[in-house]
């Protein structure tokens, strides 16, 4: 049976009370993860779980290299403002997909980030996409994380790279990815961002546009 590791990202004190509930849902699902790790970028937060704490804010991308230190067949990446449902992991696993799956993505024609969102609960069948939008949840195979690391060796000198901040986009563009069809039993849902998050920064969307276009152009130039 495939091993699944859930990696839950925590930073904001405003969302700390979400964590125990997310863990409870994960453990009570139809396919619980084999291991749950909370990556906490604030050591002052009191979290009653298996936790890796840092006194330096490593950002949201730290979960990806962390995954390579925890051998697993698949990784379920989830933020502290989103909850899974009972069949979320079961649904992801049913595809047996070597790549990255999510509930929200885009087809970025010519590297254009400003294209419509594709949501898993709005489509009739699973759809190939160019990038997945994290919105708190992505499901990746072990080799997908390794592919991400390989891509970063090529693009880390880009001005748009910005220390790999836009990890969900980089992970997507290093792999085949799909938005999976979901229903009420498997679609993740928002717990509320509590007025905090990177999305509030003035240049957040523009940085995502920039890295998407830069990687797209690089892939075209190198026939990837």
PDB file of C-alpha atoms in Angstrom:
ATOM      1  CA  UNK A   1       0.000   0.000   0.000  1.00  0.00           C
ATOM      2  CA  UNK A   2       1.249   3.491  -0.843  1.00  0.00           C
ATOM      3  CA  UNK A   3       2.520   5.614   2.006  1.00  0.00           C
ATOM      4  CA  UNK A   4       0.982   9.087   2.337  1.00  0.00           C
ATOM      5  CA  UNK A   5       2.520  11.828   4.449  1.00  0.00           C
ATOM      6  CA  UNK A   6       0.498  14.944   5.233  1.00  0.00           C
ATOM      7  CA  UNK A   7       2.539  18.107   5.760  1.00  0.00           C
ATOM      8  CA  UNK A   8       0.589  20.906   7.414  1.00  0.00           C
ATOM      9  CA  UNK A   9       2.054  24.409   7.293  1.00  0.00           C
ATOM     10  CA  UNK A  10       1.584  26.705  10.303  1.00  0.00           C
ATOM     11  CA  UNK A  11       2.777  30.252  10.905  1.00  0.00           C
ATOM     12  CA  UNK A  12       0.045  32.694  11.806  1.00  0.00           C
ATOM     13  CA  UNK A  13      -1.151  32.805  15.446  1.00  0.00           C
ATOM     14  CA  UNK A  14      -4.585  33.820  14.139  1.00  0.00           C
ATOM     15  CA  UNK A  15      -4.983  30.348  12.647  1.00  0.00           C
ATOM     16  CA  UNK A  16      -3.431  28.180  15.355  1.00  0.00           C
ATOM     17  CA  UNK A  17      -6.837  27.001  16.579  1.00  0.00           C
ATOM     18  CA  UNK A  18      -7.474  25.455  13.141  1.00  0.00           C
ATOM     19  CA  UNK A  19      -4.664  22.938  13.436  1.00  0.00           C
ATOM     20  CA  UNK A  20      -6.126  20.385  15.836  1.00  0.00           C
ATOM     21  CA  UNK A  21      -9.345  20.278  13.808  1.00  0.00           C
ATOM     22  CA  UNK A  22      -7.463  19.701  10.555  1.00  0.00           C
ATOM     23  CA  UNK A  23      -5.487  16.885  12.164  1.00  0.00           C
ATOM     24  CA  UNK A  24      -8.682  15.295  13.500  1.00  0.00           C
ATOM     25  CA  UNK A  25     -10.265  15.352  10.041  1.00  0.00           C
ATOM     26  CA  UNK A  26      -7.141  13.833   8.488  1.00  0.00           C
ATOM     27  CA  UNK A  27      -7.070  11.023  11.047  1.00  0.00           C
ATOM     28  CA  UNK A  28     -10.782  10.260  10.727  1.00  0.00           C
ATOM     29  CA  UNK A  29     -10.878  10.218   6.924  1.00  0.00           C
ATOM     30  CA  UNK A  30     -11.593   7.140   4.823  1.00  0.00           C
ATOM     31  CA  UNK A  31      -7.872   7.023   4.055  1.00  0.00           C
ATOM     32  CA  UNK A  32      -5.904   8.628   6.883  1.00  0.00           C
ATOM     33  CA  UNK A  33      -2.322   9.675   6.128  1.00  0.00           C
ATOM     34  CA  UNK A  34       0.341   7.334   7.432  1.00  0.00           C
ATOM     35  CA  UNK A  35       2.114  10.291   9.013  1.00  0.00           C
ATOM     36  CA  UNK A  36       1.247  13.906   9.807  1.00  0.00           C
ATOM     37  CA  UNK A  37       3.959  16.525  10.177  1.00  0.00           C
ATOM     38  CA  UNK A  38       3.280  20.135  11.167  1.00  0.00           C
ATOM     39  CA  UNK A  39       5.893  22.517   9.785  1.00  0.00           C
ATOM     40  CA  UNK A  40       5.799  25.480  12.141  1.00  0.00           C
ATOM     41  CA  UNK A  41       7.694  28.624  11.229  1.00  0.00           C
ATOM     42  CA  UNK A  42       7.007  30.151  14.658  1.00  0.00           C
ATOM     43  CA  UNK A  43       8.492  28.275  17.627  1.00  0.00           C
ATOM     44  CA  UNK A  44       6.371  30.325  20.048  1.00  0.00           C
ATOM     45  CA  UNK A  45       3.174  28.665  18.813  1.00  0.00           C
ATOM     46  CA  UNK A  46       1.954  25.858  21.054  1.00  0.00           C
ATOM     47  CA  UNK A  47       0.965  22.980  18.783  1.00  0.00           C
ATOM     48  CA  UNK A  48       0.085  19.572  20.204  1.00  0.00           C
ATOM     49  CA  UNK A  49       1.250  17.407  17.307  1.00  0.00           C
ATOM     50  CA  UNK A  50       4.345  15.965  15.684  1.00  0.00           C
ATOM     51  CA  UNK A  51       5.965  19.234  14.808  1.00  0.00           C
ATOM     52  CA  UNK A  52       9.099  20.594  13.142  1.00  0.00           C
ATOM     53  CA  UNK A  53       9.708  24.109  14.434  1.00  0.00           C
ATOM     54  CA  UNK A  54      12.022  26.816  13.172  1.00  0.00           C
ATOM     55  CA  UNK A  55      12.941  30.142  14.720  1.00  0.00           C
ATOM     56  CA  UNK A  56      13.416  31.421  11.174  1.00  0.00           C
ATOM     57  CA  UNK A  57      10.431  31.852   8.867  1.00  0.00           C
ATOM     58  CA  UNK A  58      11.372  29.460   6.078  1.00  0.00           C
ATOM     59  CA  UNK A  59       8.303  30.365   4.051  1.00  0.00           C
ATOM     60  CA  UNK A  60       5.752  28.078   2.487  1.00  0.00           C
ATOM     61  CA  UNK A  61       8.235  26.454   0.122  1.00  0.00           C
ATOM     62  CA  UNK A  62      10.151  24.789   2.980  1.00  0.00           C
ATOM     63  CA  UNK A  63       7.640  21.936   2.969  1.00  0.00           C
ATOM     64  CA  UNK A  64       8.882  20.671  -0.397  1.00  0.00           C
ATOM     65  CA  UNK A  65      12.545  19.977   0.482  1.00  0.00           C
ATOM     66  CA  UNK A  66      11.280  18.788   3.881  1.00  0.00           C
ATOM     67  CA  UNK A  67       9.240  16.149   2.062  1.00  0.00           C
ATOM     68  CA  UNK A  68      12.403  14.640   0.576  1.00  0.00           C
ATOM     69  CA  UNK A  69      13.676  13.966   4.104  1.00  0.00           C
ATOM     70  CA  UNK A  70      10.535  11.923   4.885  1.00  0.00           C
ATOM     71  CA  UNK A  71      10.438   9.078   2.353  1.00  0.00           C
ATOM     72  CA  UNK A  72       6.876   8.578   1.179  1.00  0.00           C
ATOM     73  CA  UNK A  73       5.051   7.645  -1.999  1.00  0.00           C
ATOM     74  CA  UNK A  74       2.798  10.696  -1.845  1.00  0.00           C
ATOM     75  CA  UNK A  75       2.615  13.965   0.059  1.00  0.00           C
ATOM     76  CA  UNK A  76      -0.530  15.874   0.927  1.00  0.00           C
ATOM     77  CA  UNK A  77       0.420  19.519   1.409  1.00  0.00           C
ATOM     78  CA  UNK A  78      -2.136  21.569   3.291  1.00  0.00           C
ATOM     79  CA  UNK A  79      -2.191  25.023   4.869  1.00  0.00           C
ATOM     80  CA  UNK A  80      -3.669  26.039   8.203  1.00  0.00           C
ATOM     81  CA  UNK A  81      -6.580  27.888   6.597  1.00  0.00           C
ATOM     82  CA  UNK A  82      -7.976  24.906   4.679  1.00  0.00           C
ATOM     83  CA  UNK A  83      -9.604  21.673   5.829  1.00  0.00           C
ATOM     84  CA  UNK A  84      -9.839  18.355   3.993  1.00  0.00           C
ATOM     85  CA  UNK A  85     -12.957  16.225   3.915  1.00  0.00           C
ATOM     86  CA  UNK A  86     -13.412  12.553   4.685  1.00  0.00           C
ATOM     87  CA  UNK A  87     -12.547  11.333   1.173  1.00  0.00           C
ATOM     88  CA  UNK A  88      -9.984  13.945   0.120  1.00  0.00           C
ATOM     89  CA  UNK A  89      -6.943  11.663   0.349  1.00  0.00           C
ATOM     90  CA  UNK A  90      -8.870   8.630  -0.905  1.00  0.00           C
ATOM     91  CA  UNK A  91      -9.888  10.579  -4.006  1.00  0.00           C
ATOM     92  CA  UNK A  92      -6.360  11.784  -4.707  1.00  0.00           C
ATOM     93  CA  UNK A  93      -4.934   8.274  -4.273  1.00  0.00           C
ATOM     94  CA  UNK A  94      -7.486   6.736  -6.618  1.00  0.00           C
ATOM     95  CA  UNK A  95      -5.638   8.263  -9.580  1.00  0.00           C
ATOM     96  CA  UNK A  96      -2.304   6.561  -8.830  1.00  0.00           C
ATOM     97  CA  UNK A  97      -0.764   9.582 -10.537  1.00  0.00           C
ATOM     98  CA  UNK A  98       2.976  10.243 -10.736  1.00  0.00           C
ATOM     99  CA  UNK A  99       2.903  14.022 -10.686  1.00  0.00           C
ATOM    100  CA  UNK A 100       0.863  16.672  -8.886  1.00  0.00           C
ATOM    101  CA  UNK A 101      -2.882  16.825  -8.260  1.00  0.00           C
ATOM    102  CA  UNK A 102      -5.003  19.647  -6.897  1.00  0.00           C
ATOM    103  CA  UNK A 103      -8.475  21.107  -6.671  1.00  0.00           C
ATOM    104  CA  UNK A 104      -7.720  24.367  -8.480  1.00  0.00           C
ATOM    105  CA  UNK A 105      -5.545  25.186 -11.488  1.00  0.00           C
ATOM    106  CA  UNK A 106      -5.091  27.076 -14.726  1.00  0.00           C
ATOM    107  CA  UNK A 107      -4.239  26.513 -18.359  1.00  0.00           C
ATOM    108  CA  UNK A 108      -1.670  29.271 -18.849  1.00  0.00           C
ATOM    109  CA  UNK A 109      -1.709  29.929 -22.569  1.00  0.00           C
ATOM    110  CA  UNK A 110       1.717  31.287 -23.616  1.00  0.00           C
ATOM    111  CA  UNK A 111       2.635  31.602 -19.961  1.00  0.00           C
ATOM    112  CA  UNK A 112      -0.275  33.940 -19.247  1.00  0.00           C
ATOM    113  CA  UNK A 113      -1.147  33.608 -15.564  1.00  0.00           C
ATOM    114  CA  UNK A 114      -4.308  35.702 -15.949  1.00  0.00           C
ATOM    115  CA  UNK A 115      -6.496  32.877 -17.218  1.00  0.00           C
ATOM    116  CA  UNK A 116      -9.661  31.521 -15.577  1.00  0.00           C
ATOM    117  CA  UNK A 117      -9.455  29.268 -12.546  1.00  0.00           C
ATOM    118  CA  UNK A 118     -10.497  25.643 -13.022  1.00  0.00           C
ATOM    119  CA  UNK A 119     -12.107  24.130  -9.915  1.00  0.00           C
ATOM    120  CA  UNK A 120     -12.446  20.413  -9.248  1.00  0.00           C
ATOM    121  CA  UNK A 121     -16.077  20.665  -8.174  1.00  0.00           C
ATOM    122  CA  UNK A 122     -17.032  22.505 -11.381  1.00  0.00           C
ATOM    123  CA  UNK A 123     -15.635  20.100 -13.980  1.00  0.00           C
ATOM    124  CA  UNK A 124     -17.177  16.924 -15.413  1.00  0.00           C
ATOM    125  CA  UNK A 125     -13.894  15.042 -15.591  1.00  0.00           C
ATOM    126  CA  UNK A 126     -10.312  15.430 -14.399  1.00  0.00           C
ATOM    127  CA  UNK A 127      -8.478  18.030 -16.453  1.00  0.00           C
ATOM    128  CA  UNK A 128      -4.828  18.495 -17.398  1.00  0.00           C
ATOM    129  CA  UNK A 129      -3.553  21.950 -16.441  1.00  0.00           C
ATOM    130  CA  UNK A 130      -0.283  23.878 -16.695  1.00  0.00           C
ATOM    131  CA  UNK A 131      -0.227  25.057 -13.102  1.00  0.00           C
ATOM    132  CA  UNK A 132      -2.038  24.213  -9.912  1.00  0.00           C
ATOM    133  CA  UNK A 133      -3.021  26.999  -7.554  1.00  0.00           C
ATOM    134  CA  UNK A 134      -2.201  25.799  -4.054  1.00  0.00           C
ATOM    135  CA  UNK A 135      -5.221  27.336  -2.299  1.00  0.00           C
ATOM    136  CA  UNK A 136      -4.066  25.313   0.658  1.00  0.00           C
ATOM    137  CA  UNK A 137      -3.965  21.818  -0.852  1.00  0.00           C
ATOM    138  CA  UNK A 138      -1.760  19.871  -3.285  1.00  0.00           C
ATOM    139  CA  UNK A 139      -1.040  16.146  -3.598  1.00  0.00           C
ATOM    140  CA  UNK A 140       2.341  15.162  -5.058  1.00  0.00           C
ATOM    141  CA  UNK A 141       4.339  12.009  -5.694  1.00  0.00           C
ATOM    142  CA  UNK A 142       7.885  11.610  -4.387  1.00  0.00           C
ATOM    143  CA  UNK A 143       9.381  11.951  -7.857  1.00  0.00           C
ATOM    144  CA  UNK A 144       7.401  15.174  -8.388  1.00  0.00           C
ATOM    145  CA  UNK A 145       9.301  16.772  -5.497  1.00  0.00           C
ATOM    146  CA  UNK A 146      12.588  15.559  -6.963  1.00  0.00           C
ATOM    147  CA  UNK A 147      11.596  17.038 -10.340  1.00  0.00           C
ATOM    148  CA  UNK A 148      10.916  20.356  -8.641  1.00  0.00           C
ATOM    149  CA  UNK A 149      14.413  20.386  -7.166  1.00  0.00           C
ATOM    150  CA  UNK A 150      15.859  19.640 -10.600  1.00  0.00           C
ATOM    151  CA  UNK A 151      13.936  22.502 -12.218  1.00  0.00           C
ATOM    152  CA  UNK A 152      15.113  24.908  -9.546  1.00  0.00           C
ATOM    153  CA  UNK A 153      18.743  24.216 -10.405  1.00  0.00           C
ATOM    154  CA  UNK A 154      17.946  25.696 -13.820  1.00  0.00           C
ATOM    155  CA  UNK A 155      15.796  28.681 -12.839  1.00  0.00           C
ATOM    156  CA  UNK A 156      17.164  29.841  -9.481  1.00  0.00           C
ATOM    157  CA  UNK A 157      19.212  32.560 -11.191  1.00  0.00           C
ATOM    158  CA  UNK A 158      16.083  34.144 -12.702  1.00  0.00           C
ATOM    159  CA  UNK A 159      15.234  37.579 -11.351  1.00  0.00           C
ATOM    160  CA  UNK A 160      11.631  36.351 -11.069  1.00  0.00           C
ATOM    161  CA  UNK A 161      12.625  33.381  -8.901  1.00  0.00           C
ATOM    162  CA  UNK A 162      12.493  35.397  -5.658  1.00  0.00           C
ATOM    163  CA  UNK A 163      14.029  32.589  -3.568  1.00  0.00           C
ATOM    164  CA  UNK A 164      11.431  30.108  -4.751  1.00  0.00           C
ATOM    165  CA  UNK A 165       8.589  31.789  -2.937  1.00  0.00           C
ATOM    166  CA  UNK A 166       5.957  30.680  -5.452  1.00  0.00           C
ATOM    167  CA  UNK A 167       6.528  27.014  -4.683  1.00  0.00           C
ATOM    168  CA  UNK A 168       3.168  25.742  -5.920  1.00  0.00           C
ATOM    169  CA  UNK A 169       3.817  27.181  -9.381  1.00  0.00           C
ATOM    170  CA  UNK A 170       7.361  25.818  -9.546  1.00  0.00           C
ATOM    171  CA  UNK A 171       6.187  22.369  -8.398  1.00  0.00           C
ATOM    172  CA  UNK A 172       3.428  22.408 -11.018  1.00  0.00           C
ATOM    173  CA  UNK A 173       5.631  23.479 -13.913  1.00  0.00           C
ATOM    174  CA  UNK A 174       8.250  20.838 -13.111  1.00  0.00           C
ATOM    175  CA  UNK A 175       5.655  18.068 -13.511  1.00  0.00           C
ATOM    176  CA  UNK A 176       2.514  16.854 -15.175  1.00  0.00           C
ATOM    177  CA  UNK A 177      -0.412  18.112 -13.154  1.00  0.00           C
ATOM    178  CA  UNK A 178      -4.172  17.753 -13.076  1.00  0.00           C
ATOM    179  CA  UNK A 179      -7.189  19.282 -11.414  1.00  0.00           C
ATOM    180  CA  UNK A 180      -9.132  16.281 -10.139  1.00  0.00           C
ATOM    181  CA  UNK A 181     -12.896  15.961 -10.158  1.00  0.00           C
ATOM    182  CA  UNK A 182     -14.277  16.362  -6.650  1.00  0.00           C
ATOM    183  CA  UNK A 183     -17.578  16.416  -4.819  1.00  0.00           C
ATOM    184  CA  UNK A 184     -18.761  17.398  -1.351  1.00  0.00           C
ATOM    185  CA  UNK A 185     -17.059  14.357   0.182  1.00  0.00           C
ATOM    186  CA  UNK A 186     -13.579  15.164  -1.156  1.00  0.00           C
ATOM    187  CA  UNK A 187     -13.332  18.895  -1.949  1.00  0.00           C
ATOM    188  CA  UNK A 188     -11.252  20.849   0.557  1.00  0.00           C
ATOM    189  CA  UNK A 189     -12.858  23.940   2.051  1.00  0.00           C
ATOM    190  CA  UNK A 190     -11.718  27.239   3.513  1.00  0.00           C
ATOM    191  CA  UNK A 191     -11.526  27.800   7.253  1.00  0.00           C
ATOM    192  CA  UNK A 192     -10.958  31.515   6.717  1.00  0.00           C
ATOM    193  CA  UNK A 193      -7.656  33.321   6.306  1.00  0.00           C
ATOM    194  CA  UNK A 194      -8.262  35.497   9.360  1.00  0.00           C
ATOM    195  CA  UNK A 195      -6.968  38.609   7.597  1.00  0.00           C
ATOM    196  CA  UNK A 196      -3.379  37.370   7.296  1.00  0.00           C
ATOM    197  CA  UNK A 197      -1.362  35.823   4.464  1.00  0.00           C
ATOM    198  CA  UNK A 198       1.046  36.502   1.622  1.00  0.00           C
ATOM    199  CA  UNK A 199      -1.889  37.210  -0.658  1.00  0.00           C
ATOM    200  CA  UNK A 200      -2.241  40.596   1.073  1.00  0.00           C
ATOM    201  CA  UNK A 201       1.129  41.822  -0.162  1.00  0.00           C
ATOM    202  CA  UNK A 202       0.800  44.397  -2.935  1.00  0.00           C
ATOM    203  CA  UNK A 203       2.929  42.518  -5.464  1.00  0.00           C
ATOM    204  CA  UNK A 204       1.801  38.973  -4.664  1.00  0.00           C
ATOM    205  CA  UNK A 205      -0.191  38.347  -7.857  1.00  0.00           C
ATOM    206  CA  UNK A 206       2.397  40.077 -10.026  1.00  0.00           C
ATOM    207  CA  UNK A 207       5.175  37.847  -8.673  1.00  0.00           C
ATOM    208  CA  UNK A 208       3.091  34.792  -9.535  1.00  0.00           C
ATOM    209  CA  UNK A 209       2.573  36.131 -13.044  1.00  0.00           C
ATOM    210  CA  UNK A 210       6.279  36.813 -13.438  1.00  0.00           C
ATOM    211  CA  UNK A 211       7.539  33.383 -12.397  1.00  0.00           C
ATOM    212  CA  UNK A 212       4.884  31.617 -14.501  1.00  0.00           C
ATOM    213  CA  UNK A 213       5.925  33.485 -17.648  1.00  0.00           C
ATOM    214  CA  UNK A 214       9.655  33.123 -16.929  1.00  0.00           C
ATOM    215  CA  UNK A 215       9.450  29.338 -16.518  1.00  0.00           C
ATOM    216  CA  UNK A 216       7.148  28.996 -19.520  1.00  0.00           C
ATOM    217  CA  UNK A 217       9.585  30.912 -21.742  1.00  0.00           C
ATOM    218  CA  UNK A 218      12.519  28.868 -20.404  1.00  0.00           C
ATOM    219  CA  UNK A 219      10.715  25.612 -21.157  1.00  0.00           C
ATOM    220  CA  UNK A 220       9.945  26.728 -24.710  1.00  0.00           C
ATOM    221  CA  UNK A 221      13.552  27.806 -25.310  1.00  0.00           C
ATOM    222  CA  UNK A 222      14.852  24.501 -23.993  1.00  0.00           C
ATOM    223  CA  UNK A 223      12.150  22.375 -25.648  1.00  0.00           C
ATOM    224  CA  UNK A 224      10.977  21.016 -22.290  1.00  0.00           C
TER     225      UNK A 224
END
